[in-house]
Amino acid sequence: MSSSESARIEVIPDRRTAGWDLLWSELSVLFRRRRTWAMLAAVALIPILLAIAVRLSTSTLAAGEGPPFLSRVTQNGLFVGFTSMVVAIPLFLPLTIGVVAGDTIAGEAGQGTLRYLLVAPAGRVRLLLVKYAGAAAFCLAAALILTVAGLLIGAALFPVGPVTLLSGDVISVPEALLRSLLVAAYVSLSLLGLSAIGLFISTLTDVPVGAMAATVVVSVVAQILDILPQLAWLHPWLFSHYWLGFADLLRQPLDWASFGTNAVVQLCYIVIFGALAYSRFATKNIQS
Amino acid sequence: MPRNIVKWLPAIVVPAVVVAGVIVLPLQAGAASPLPDRSAKQVLLMIASSAGTDFSGTVQSTSDLGLPALSLSSGMSQSMIDSMSASVPKGMEDFVPKGASNSALTTALGLVSGSHTARVFVDSSKVAGDPQKVRIQLEDKLAERNLVSNGTDVWSYDSQTNTATHAAIPADLSTSVKTKLSGINAAVGVDVSNPSELAKELLDRADPSTKVSVGTDRTVAGRSTYSLVLTPKSSNTLVASVTIDVDSQTGLPLEVTVLAKGQKSPAVQVGFSAVEFSTPDANVFTFTPPVGATVVEQKLPQGTTTGEKKTLGSMVADIPTVTGTGWGSIAEFAATSVPKEISDNALLAQIATKVSGGRALSTSLVNVFIATDGRVFVGSVPLAQLQAAAGK
């Protein structure tokens, strides 16, 4: 876009509301897409399949066998949500985030709709912000749906009662529900860094599938780096390092330490890759 | 195009600022504001007077002992190992993990290697006759081990096995501690309950072997601290120095750092990453085993039974012979007193290396030499000295 064009766009009076309109249309397009619904349904299937498998199996698990909390599911349905969160975090949630975040800019470019979006009086910065907000909304939706599906199927198939925390203390059902929501908030926060990386990768290419795959690869590579002891100095700065830290919300007294550290790390990634995405997108020669 | 260069600026400036911030901020947190000068004796007195402090905080421990990497067969239960060893083809037995995951030694080795985080709550109960209450939470990944002592009962809880262990503290413990203390006073010739005298005595006794000094002030967990530095005078020890960082206001030791000779990173460092000096909530110290947990009752040995005398007798036999003085001391355990778990442990056999006259477990801080006749020598000295002691 030449400088004269952008100058003309800036003088259009309803710029202030243009951003909100764009956000609203982005969200409604994202959550009306069949692909988004399919991914959210698949996310909801994780706790459902897990709970049915545990319900149908006759062998009782010894304490500590299988994924964390799995042996407690039969005694308390509220643990279904926590177990499926542990199962979904390493691969499945990053996969769906990769699809949504990788598609943000590259998808529009691939379909040839990007230049029409930029004709609207919003500008490139707002378009980036709106696209990122859409990806963040998907993170929250995925984590919430996983939690709610886990709670519902757990309550349907297993007894529900006071929850034993990792510290051995017992909390009431309402407090356990509150902690479940906190875990969902923690998990969606954990995925924001990866979303920013996906947004940046998406500005690099016009092929959405490439951006999606690259984002998923980045999340897998980060998790591999996280288990190499030779890179211990790097671990606290990997965006995936605190992904399982939501366990700190299941301790008594509640340990906010990893929530705070996680937020700082994710913010670093958002700021860095947000800046990279801005520079790349603002200077990009958009022809499609 | 100059306009494009301006647009590329954020891509360079923002990452640079974030990386710089990440490096600079922790450095600034470690810098300390100057404190009034104190002598080593005054700092020791501060530590002694901190006994009645209430606090809660997070303790981080890291160690770099140069231990060989342990294959602790993580995540595999004994039944999985059994079925694996039953089905493994001939000649591939090495791939079956050693079934060491349940032994106490493995747990102990796991605790001294790597890094750990624990939350600590202490209520010293300044009210006379009220016992000290303690809760320690060792935070593992997606799991936790708890130890709760409320003065009359001790509970431990392991979230992974969902097991709670209970032991009752004998009611006469405090009186028996008092009689024991007076016994120690008589034996040592110092009033142990008098901090000032104890501090002087400690410094006097340390003098021939150790240089005790006060290092530069530091900041630990956001609090300014005095550093008490103990440096061995003897050259035949592996310990380079021990640093104790003492809170300048309460006297509570906040961090202990042990440096080994010829190693830059601390061999062992245990310290608070966050600490708060207020009485923890009383709820923290109440523990009821959760429904569904396995409860194990553990009996503490009673003080007056004849059984204790017997164990005391065997304990005396088990006391190691110590040769050498100060930092260069070597402890020798007779072959009969070494627990079976240590003498034929598969894991230990795996990490101990063969040397002349037996096997050795070398770390940057402590060497262990297991002679072929079963005697065990332990010392913070070079391995050759342990071998020499065994040859005598």
XYZ file of C-alpha atoms in Angstrom:
680
model
C 0.000 0.000 0.000
C 1.463 3.396 -0.895
C 1.774 6.168 1.670
C -0.860 8.355 0.025
C -3.441 5.587 0.324
C -2.842 5.022 4.018
C -2.999 8.760 4.657
C -6.408 8.886 3.001
C -7.652 6.044 5.194
C -6.530 7.814 8.355
C -8.777 10.831 7.804
C -11.964 8.795 7.597
C -13.984 9.868 10.690
C -15.464 6.562 11.935
C -12.036 4.955 12.522
C -12.706 4.566 16.214
C -15.656 2.220 15.782
C -14.126 0.474 12.792
C -11.901 -1.664 15.047
C -14.837 -2.903 17.130
C -16.900 -3.653 14.034
C -13.997 -5.600 12.609
C -13.551 -7.538 15.872
C -17.225 -8.394 15.961
C -17.234 -9.622 12.365
C -13.996 -11.584 12.924
C -15.433 -13.353 15.974
C -18.710 -14.161 14.256
C -16.891 -15.505 11.180
C -14.514 -17.565 13.346
C -17.200 -19.127 15.540
C -19.604 -19.712 12.642
C -17.030 -21.670 10.698
C -17.640 -25.397 10.469
C -13.924 -26.032 11.050
C -14.004 -24.168 14.384
C -17.029 -26.155 15.502
C -15.371 -29.414 14.499
C -12.246 -28.569 16.482
C -14.220 -27.524 19.573
C -16.296 -30.715 19.301
C -13.087 -32.757 19.130
C -11.819 -30.927 22.230
C -15.065 -31.801 24.032
C -14.683 -35.427 22.956
C -11.431 -35.828 24.951
C -13.050 -35.835 28.430
C -16.097 -37.715 27.120
C -14.044 -40.585 25.649
C -11.798 -40.638 28.710
C -14.727 -40.846 31.120
C -16.514 -43.549 29.105
C -13.318 -45.623 28.869
C -12.786 -45.421 32.624
C -16.471 -46.212 33.284
C -16.508 -49.267 31.022
C -13.193 -50.708 32.152
C -13.474 -53.254 34.925
C -9.885 -53.202 36.184
C -9.235 -50.740 38.958
C -6.154 -48.588 38.585
C -3.557 -48.538 41.313
C -3.013 -45.060 42.764
C -0.473 -43.210 40.654
C -0.842 -45.391 37.552
C -1.687 -43.836 34.180
C -1.943 -40.083 33.624
C -2.143 -37.966 36.800
C -5.524 -37.945 38.579
C -6.840 -40.834 36.403
C -7.026 -43.246 39.331
C -9.223 -40.746 41.199
C -11.802 -40.342 38.450
C -13.900 -43.315 39.591
C -14.201 -41.857 43.107
C -14.911 -38.325 41.975
C -16.205 -37.236 38.574
C -14.751 -33.744 38.984
C -11.311 -35.172 38.233
C -12.294 -35.935 34.602
C -11.683 -32.310 33.654
C -8.222 -32.195 35.272
C -7.125 -35.501 33.716
C -8.262 -34.511 30.218
C -6.511 -31.151 30.600
C -3.224 -32.991 31.286
C -3.857 -35.240 28.277
C -4.843 -32.418 25.884
C -2.190 -29.812 26.705
C 0.938 -31.306 25.096
C -0.434 -31.915 21.595
C -4.132 -31.524 21.001
C -4.701 -27.967 22.224
C -1.529 -26.644 20.477
C -2.774 -28.378 17.316
C -6.084 -26.516 17.334
C -4.344 -23.237 18.252
C -1.925 -23.827 15.364
C -4.844 -24.154 12.957
C -6.595 -21.005 14.199
C -3.518 -18.787 14.683
C -1.774 -20.007 11.532
C -4.877 -19.214 9.499
C -5.289 -15.616 10.760
C -3.473 -13.628 8.040
C -2.337 -16.378 5.670
C -5.922 -17.661 5.344
C -7.197 -14.268 4.188
C -4.210 -13.877 1.871
C -4.719 -17.361 0.445
C -8.392 -16.672 -0.249
C -7.598 -13.319 -1.756
C -9.714 -11.439 0.806
C -6.883 -9.671 2.619
C -6.865 -6.578 0.401
C -10.620 -6.125 0.824
C -10.164 -6.212 4.595
C -7.510 -3.520 4.293
C -9.766 -1.326 2.209
C -12.075 -1.133 5.214
C -11.133 1.848 7.422
C -9.289 -0.162 10.048
C -5.651 -0.268 9.002
C -3.139 -3.042 9.282
C -2.379 -2.660 13.000
C -6.047 -3.005 13.946
C -6.474 -5.939 11.617
C -3.541 -7.688 13.350
C -4.971 -6.889 16.799
C -8.405 -8.138 15.797
C -6.978 -11.340 14.309
C -4.984 -11.948 17.496
C -8.048 -11.263 19.660
C -9.917 -13.884 17.623
C -7.187 -16.466 18.239
C -7.154 -15.600 21.960
C -10.946 -16.002 22.093
C -10.541 -19.455 20.581
C -7.949 -20.382 23.278
C -10.448 -19.394 25.964
C -13.319 -21.207 24.242
C -11.297 -24.421 23.834
C -10.169 -24.456 27.485
C -13.670 -23.657 28.760
C -15.337 -26.302 26.574
C -12.817 -28.918 27.732
C -13.524 -28.002 31.365
C -17.302 -27.858 31.047
C -17.506 -31.096 29.032
C -15.310 -32.767 31.646
C -17.501 -31.543 34.509
C -20.742 -32.611 32.805
C -19.607 -36.092 31.737
C -17.908 -36.603 35.105
C -21.085 -35.695 36.962
C -23.126 -37.936 34.675
C -21.018 -41.087 35.018
C -19.346 -40.868 38.430
C -20.193 -39.754 41.943
C -19.416 -36.114 42.667
C -18.199 -34.962 46.035
C -15.616 -32.896 47.903
C -12.302 -32.866 46.039
C -8.966 -33.971 47.523
C -6.257 -31.537 46.441
C -2.621 -32.470 45.820
C -1.791 -31.313 49.348
C -4.230 -33.819 50.858
C -6.654 -31.103 51.941
C -10.296 -31.448 50.928
C -12.392 -28.643 49.364
C -16.137 -28.388 48.780
C -17.780 -28.885 45.366
C -18.433 -25.137 44.684
C -14.804 -24.335 45.481
C -13.715 -27.203 43.231
C -15.792 -25.720 40.393
C -14.102 -22.366 40.973
C -10.694 -24.046 40.799
C -11.742 -25.759 37.552
C -12.512 -22.358 36.035
C -9.156 -21.056 37.275
C -7.455 -24.022 35.582
C -9.287 -23.175 32.339
C -8.128 -19.548 32.661
C -4.568 -20.731 33.298
C -4.590 -23.014 30.256
C -5.979 -20.359 27.907
C -3.349 -17.926 29.216
C -0.680 -20.589 28.561
C -1.657 -20.791 24.898
C -1.452 -17.025 24.213
C 2.306 -17.126 23.552
C 1.887 -19.838 20.937
C -0.986 -17.861 19.377
C 1.336 -14.848 18.963
C 3.950 -17.059 17.308
C 1.237 -18.445 15.011
C 0.119 -14.911 14.114
C 3.674 -13.945 13.173
C 4.200 -17.091 11.062
C 0.875 -16.384 9.399
C 2.134 -12.992 8.181
C 5.107 -14.670 6.495
C 3.221 -16.742 3.961
C 0.126 -16.840 1.772
C -0.268 -20.595 2.285
C -2.392 -21.116 5.441
C -1.589 -24.837 5.764
C 2.109 -24.025 5.900
C 1.600 -21.498 8.692
C -0.573 -23.952 10.641
C 1.968 -26.774 10.346
C 4.864 -24.478 11.254
C 3.047 -23.290 14.402
C 2.394 -26.862 15.522
C 6.025 -27.773 14.818
C 7.185 -24.817 16.946
C 5.097 -26.070 19.883
C 6.482 -29.607 19.550
C 10.068 -28.349 19.246
C 9.624 -26.185 22.360
C 8.449 -29.224 24.325
C 11.381 -31.322 23.109
C 13.825 -28.570 24.124
C 12.087 -28.531 27.506
C 13.119 -32.111 28.298
C 16.778 -31.774 27.292
C 18.772 -31.334 30.513
C 21.632 -29.655 28.636
C 19.346 -26.679 27.944
C 18.253 -26.209 31.558
C 19.123 -22.477 31.387
C 16.603 -22.027 28.578
C 13.725 -23.958 30.161
C 12.220 -21.138 32.264
C 11.893 -19.043 29.084
C 10.166 -21.619 26.904
C 6.501 -20.799 26.347
C 5.599 -24.447 26.940
C 7.536 -24.765 30.225
C 4.628 -23.801 32.498
C 1.864 -25.542 30.564
C 1.394 -28.205 33.253
C 1.879 -25.635 36.026
C -1.898 -25.446 36.495
C -1.308 -28.167 39.089
C -0.273 -25.313 41.402
C -3.924 -24.248 41.415
C -4.744 -27.644 42.943
C -2.569 -27.099 46.006
C -3.674 -25.815 49.391
C -3.062 -22.949 50.153
C -3.512 -21.942 46.516
C -0.099 -21.300 44.924
C -0.282 -18.325 42.537
C 3.460 -18.357 41.815
C 3.361 -20.276 38.541
C 0.274 -18.334 37.384
C 2.274 -15.109 37.676
C 5.461 -16.511 36.122
C 3.445 -18.053 33.290
C 1.731 -14.712 32.625
C 5.085 -12.904 32.437
C 6.574 -15.488 30.042
C 3.510 -15.453 27.785
C 3.542 -11.642 27.794
C 7.194 -11.666 26.653
C 6.244 -13.898 23.702
C 3.184 -11.780 22.859
C 5.228 -8.566 22.856
C 8.151 -9.991 20.840
C 6.143 -11.838 18.219
C 3.513 -9.097 18.126
C 6.270 -6.625 17.216
C 7.703 -9.001 14.603
C 4.250 -9.591 13.127
C 3.605 -5.822 12.998
C 6.859 -5.049 11.206
C 6.384 -7.862 8.727
C 2.713 -7.151 8.063
C 3.068 -3.352 7.905
C 5.786 -3.622 5.268
C 4.231 -6.526 3.378
C 3.356 -5.977 -0.246
C -0.212 -7.215 -0.357
C -1.438 -8.216 -3.763
C -4.037 -10.819 -2.897
C 12.262 3.256 1.661
C 12.787 5.135 4.971
C 9.129 4.584 5.931
C 9.623 0.833 5.833
C 12.754 1.096 7.949
C 10.707 2.850 10.633
C 8.174 0.039 10.471
C 10.904 -2.567 10.923
C 12.211 -0.800 14.036
C 9.781 -2.516 16.474
C 10.908 -5.937 15.235
C 14.456 -5.097 16.351
C 13.862 -2.838 19.358
C 11.119 -4.792 21.165
C 12.903 -8.187 21.297
C 16.125 -6.412 22.325
C 14.345 -4.583 25.160
C 12.624 -7.766 26.389
C 15.842 -9.800 26.332
C 17.744 -6.992 28.080
C 15.009 -6.744 30.719
C 15.090 -10.485 31.303
C 18.848 -10.326 31.914
C 19.050 -7.042 33.856
C 16.094 -7.343 36.263
C 17.347 -10.445 38.160
C 20.793 -8.818 38.493
C 19.244 -5.741 40.075
C 17.208 -7.878 42.464
C 20.456 -9.406 43.742
C 22.116 -6.066 44.487
C 21.852 -5.029 48.112
C 21.510 -1.753 49.947
C 24.345 -1.280 52.449
C 23.735 -2.605 55.977
C 25.525 -1.570 59.199
C 28.651 -3.698 59.659
C 28.384 -6.736 61.912
C 31.009 -9.151 63.149
C 30.774 -12.897 62.566
C 29.825 -13.378 66.226
C 27.009 -10.835 65.970
C 25.633 -12.599 62.882
C 25.793 -15.958 64.682
C 23.887 -14.377 67.584
C 21.256 -13.145 65.136
C 20.789 -16.704 63.855
C 20.426 -17.990 67.420
C 17.841 -15.343 68.287
C 15.721 -16.190 65.203
C 14.427 -19.394 66.801
C 10.990 -17.985 67.633
C 10.227 -16.541 64.191
C 6.959 -17.313 62.425
C 7.230 -17.410 58.657
C 6.023 -18.946 55.440
C 7.808 -19.068 52.150
C 8.959 -20.902 49.079
C 12.280 -22.718 49.216
C 14.228 -23.578 46.075
C 17.006 -26.114 46.137
C 19.417 -26.806 43.325
C 22.388 -29.086 43.319
C 25.141 -29.772 40.859
C 27.087 -32.592 42.449
C 28.423 -33.979 39.201
C 26.527 -37.214 39.794
C 26.217 -39.436 36.738
C 22.817 -39.176 35.059
C 20.405 -41.573 36.704
C 18.000 -43.662 34.720
C 15.318 -43.748 37.372
C 12.888 -45.518 35.024
C 10.502 -42.623 35.464
C 6.848 -43.427 35.337
C 7.247 -47.211 35.245
C 5.649 -49.160 38.031
C 7.064 -52.415 39.351
C 4.341 -54.444 37.598
C 5.157 -52.805 34.267
C 8.852 -53.613 34.753
C 7.980 -57.214 35.645
C 5.854 -57.732 32.553
C 8.496 -56.074 30.419
C 11.285 -58.307 31.720
C 9.088 -61.357 31.143
C 8.461 -60.514 27.493
C 11.817 -59.052 26.504
C 13.774 -61.117 23.910
C 17.027 -62.804 24.899
C 20.020 -60.522 24.825
C 17.927 -57.360 25.216
C 17.682 -57.465 29.024
C 19.645 -54.242 29.321
C 16.660 -52.322 28.002
C 14.509 -53.252 30.975
C 14.767 -50.439 33.530
C 16.139 -51.465 36.890
C 13.357 -51.782 39.417
C 14.810 -49.135 41.664
C 11.952 -46.674 41.452
C 10.474 -47.607 44.817
C 13.525 -47.766 47.029
C 14.183 -45.175 49.686
C 17.681 -44.718 48.282
C 16.271 -43.699 44.898
C 14.021 -41.185 46.611
C 16.983 -39.828 48.551
C 19.150 -39.606 45.430
C 16.266 -37.891 43.628
C 16.090 -35.299 46.399
C 19.806 -34.440 46.365
C 20.045 -34.176 42.587
C 18.382 -31.648 40.336
C 16.210 -28.825 41.606
C 13.195 -28.821 43.868
C 10.619 -26.381 45.131
C 8.961 -26.601 48.528
C 6.596 -24.378 50.434
C 7.353 -24.075 54.136
C 5.031 -22.832 56.881
C 6.298 -22.424 60.443
C 4.341 -21.282 63.507
C 6.786 -21.114 66.394
C 4.029 -20.327 68.903
C 5.630 -17.899 71.280
C 2.948 -18.752 73.862
C 4.686 -20.874 76.508
C 3.864 -24.575 76.391
C 2.500 -24.345 72.869
C 4.379 -26.584 70.470
C 5.992 -25.521 67.221
C 3.876 -26.231 64.147
C 5.429 -26.965 60.782
C 4.139 -27.796 57.316
C 6.403 -28.604 54.391
C 5.001 -29.098 50.885
C 7.406 -30.547 48.350
C 5.989 -29.536 44.983
C 6.558 -32.158 42.302
C 5.212 -31.920 38.765
C 1.453 -32.612 39.018
C 2.050 -34.107 42.471
C 2.985 -33.091 45.982
C 4.472 -34.596 49.137
C 3.365 -33.104 52.435
C 4.668 -33.170 55.968
C 2.480 -31.644 58.678
C 3.445 -31.464 62.337
C 1.056 -29.723 64.720
C 2.972 -30.518 67.893
C 1.055 -33.642 68.884
C 0.693 -35.450 65.556
C 2.845 -35.808 62.481
C 1.178 -36.541 59.144
C 2.818 -37.149 55.818
C 0.831 -37.346 52.608
C 1.909 -38.394 49.117
C -0.548 -37.342 46.410
C 0.865 -39.792 43.865
C 0.086 -42.903 45.906
C -2.724 -41.182 47.863
C -1.175 -42.450 51.098
C -1.239 -40.691 54.451
C 1.155 -41.739 57.207
C 0.461 -40.801 60.813
C 2.676 -40.811 63.868
C 1.873 -39.488 67.325
C 4.522 -37.377 69.016
C 5.094 -38.717 72.567
C 3.650 -36.325 75.159
C 6.822 -36.369 77.242
C 8.985 -35.341 74.293
C 9.582 -31.780 75.474
C 10.639 -32.857 78.984
C 12.916 -35.559 77.593
C 14.451 -33.008 75.233
C 15.129 -30.777 78.258
C 16.876 -33.573 80.162
C 18.879 -34.454 77.063
C 19.846 -30.784 76.653
C 21.147 -30.627 80.209
C 23.100 -33.796 79.480
C 24.629 -32.161 76.418
C 25.409 -29.051 78.479
C 27.283 -31.165 81.003
C 29.168 -33.077 78.322
C 30.156 -30.068 76.227
C 30.775 -27.740 79.132
C 28.796 -24.949 77.503
C 25.296 -23.775 78.248
C 23.671 -24.654 74.911
C 20.575 -22.644 75.733
C 22.647 -19.467 76.081
C 23.036 -18.227 72.486
C 25.784 -15.752 73.209
C 28.003 -18.342 74.878
C 27.172 -20.863 72.177
C 28.160 -18.422 69.438
C 31.502 -17.725 71.105
C 32.110 -21.425 71.648
C 31.259 -22.247 68.016
C 33.678 -19.600 66.750
C 36.429 -20.819 69.105
C 36.009 -24.403 68.026
C 35.846 -23.520 64.351
C 38.982 -21.417 64.585
C 41.716 -24.033 63.966
C 40.067 -25.470 60.861
C 37.832 -22.738 59.472
C 38.012 -19.069 58.640
C 34.697 -17.465 59.612
C 34.063 -14.088 58.023
C 31.234 -11.793 57.011
C 31.007 -11.386 53.230
C 29.347 -8.701 51.168
C 25.683 -8.033 51.900
C 23.224 -9.588 49.474
C 19.517 -9.697 48.775
C 17.683 -13.003 49.088
C 13.948 -13.266 48.411
C 13.757 -9.465 48.381
C 15.316 -9.086 51.840
C 18.750 -7.711 52.650
C 21.039 -10.288 54.216
C 24.382 -10.637 55.961
C 26.601 -13.331 54.462
C 28.417 -15.566 56.895
C 31.222 -17.258 54.969
C 32.935 -20.381 56.295
C 36.144 -21.208 54.438
C 38.084 -24.381 55.277
C 41.727 -23.692 56.127
C 42.750 -27.220 55.210
C 43.525 -27.837 51.561
C 42.618 -31.531 51.469
C 38.865 -31.077 51.384
C 36.508 -30.817 48.419
C 34.574 -27.961 50.039
C 35.629 -24.524 48.830
C 33.299 -22.524 51.053
C 29.943 -22.507 52.794
C 27.928 -19.283 52.709
C 24.949 -18.658 54.975
C 22.826 -15.623 54.099
C 21.114 -14.312 57.225
C 18.100 -12.010 57.144
C 19.228 -8.635 58.516
C 16.013 -8.099 60.490
C 14.913 -11.463 61.859
C 18.203 -13.385 61.790
C 16.602 -16.273 59.931
C 19.070 -18.006 57.577
C 17.550 -17.444 54.120
C 20.045 -19.197 51.893
C 22.867 -21.705 52.250
C 25.333 -22.107 49.398
C 28.050 -24.761 49.323
C 30.789 -24.297 46.746
C 32.981 -27.208 45.714
C 36.612 -26.844 44.676
C 37.114 -26.521 40.936
C 33.433 -25.949 40.180
C 31.876 -22.607 39.354
C 28.191 -23.315 39.970
C 27.204 -24.091 43.589
C 27.373 -27.782 44.485
C 24.346 -27.303 46.719
C 22.159 -24.238 47.133
C 19.072 -24.117 49.300
C 17.291 -20.837 49.776
C 14.048 -18.923 49.899
C 12.723 -17.463 46.669
C 9.914 -15.785 48.607
C 9.421 -15.377 52.345
C 6.855 -13.661 54.521
C 7.258 -13.062 58.239
C 3.759 -13.477 59.598
C 2.029 -16.264 61.483
C 0.567 -18.684 58.915
C -3.142 -19.431 58.992
C -3.976 -22.082 61.618
C -5.809 -24.158 58.983
C -2.495 -24.914 57.319
C -1.475 -27.089 60.269
C -4.637 -29.162 60.578
C -4.626 -32.326 58.534
C -7.288 -34.993 58.221
C -6.571 -37.843 55.838
C -8.838 -37.468 52.787
C -11.571 -40.044 52.175
C -10.243 -42.883 50.038
C -6.603 -42.418 51.060
C -4.577 -45.315 52.469
C -3.707 -44.488 56.073
C -0.567 -45.996 57.574
C 0.044 -45.805 61.325
C 3.664 -45.512 62.332
C 4.914 -46.073 65.902
C 7.726 -43.947 67.245
C 10.093 -45.756 69.629
C 9.051 -45.180 73.256
C 11.610 -43.610 75.550
C 11.535 -45.920 78.558
C 11.176 -49.440 77.180
C 14.045 -51.921 77.310
C 13.785 -52.238 73.541
C 15.383 -48.851 73.147
C 18.436 -49.896 75.147
C 18.963 -52.765 72.770
C 18.700 -50.560 69.715
C 20.987 -48.086 71.456
C 23.529 -50.853 71.894
C 23.441 -51.781 68.241
C 23.451 -48.103 67.333
C 26.730 -47.645 69.192
C 28.185 -50.491 67.164
C 26.950 -48.785 64.011
C 28.583 -45.452 64.843
C 31.304 -44.908 62.249
C 34.933 -44.489 63.172
C 36.103 -41.003 62.324
C 39.691 -40.366 61.361
C 41.218 -37.030 60.523
C 40.004 -33.685 61.820
C 37.819 -30.832 60.682
C 36.888 -30.670 57.018
C 39.254 -33.536 56.137
C 37.497 -36.068 58.388
C 36.810 -39.524 57.001
C 34.015 -41.686 58.374
C 34.454 -45.431 58.210
C 31.413 -47.717 58.434
C 32.040 -51.329 59.380
C 30.735 -53.819 56.807
C 28.139 -55.140 59.271
C 26.603 -51.732 59.903
C 25.945 -50.925 56.243
C 22.249 -51.452 55.469
C 21.563 -54.130 52.902
C 19.754 -51.656 50.711
C 22.986 -49.772 50.146
C 25.403 -52.725 49.925
C 23.535 -54.587 47.181
C 21.607 -51.891 45.422
C 21.389 -52.265 41.654
C 21.160 -48.537 41.123
C 24.200 -47.836 43.272
C 26.128 -50.523 41.400
C 25.175 -48.709 38.217
C 26.453 -45.272 39.220
C 29.491 -46.353 41.271
C 32.673 -46.697 39.240
C 35.275 -49.427 39.700
C 38.524 -48.210 41.240
C 41.453 -50.086 42.746
C 40.390 -51.771 45.980
C 36.649 -51.432 45.479
C 34.054 -49.127 43.994
C 33.671 -45.378 44.292
C 30.854 -42.897 44.050
C 32.364 -39.521 43.274
C 30.568 -36.222 43.529
C 31.980 -32.742 43.533
C 31.367 -32.442 47.282
C 31.555 -35.895 48.834
C 33.348 -39.088 47.866
C 32.146 -42.532 48.884
C 34.475 -45.508 48.663
C 33.087 -49.031 49.042
C 35.961 -51.408 49.728
C 35.735 -54.958 48.376
C 35.430 -56.265 51.969
C 32.217 -54.252 52.429
C 33.538 -51.374 54.511
C 32.311 -47.963 53.413
C 34.397 -44.773 53.657
C 32.789 -41.383 53.336
C 34.485 -38.007 53.329
C 34.633 -34.629 51.735
C 38.178 -35.425 50.629
C 39.856 -36.601 47.406
C 39.193 -40.253 46.596
C 42.878 -41.221 47.014
C 42.676 -40.342 50.720
C 39.675 -42.644 51.185
C 41.566 -45.457 49.459
C 44.586 -44.780 51.658
C 42.403 -44.892 54.781
C 40.978 -48.234 53.655
C 44.471 -49.621 53.095
C 45.633 -48.828 56.631
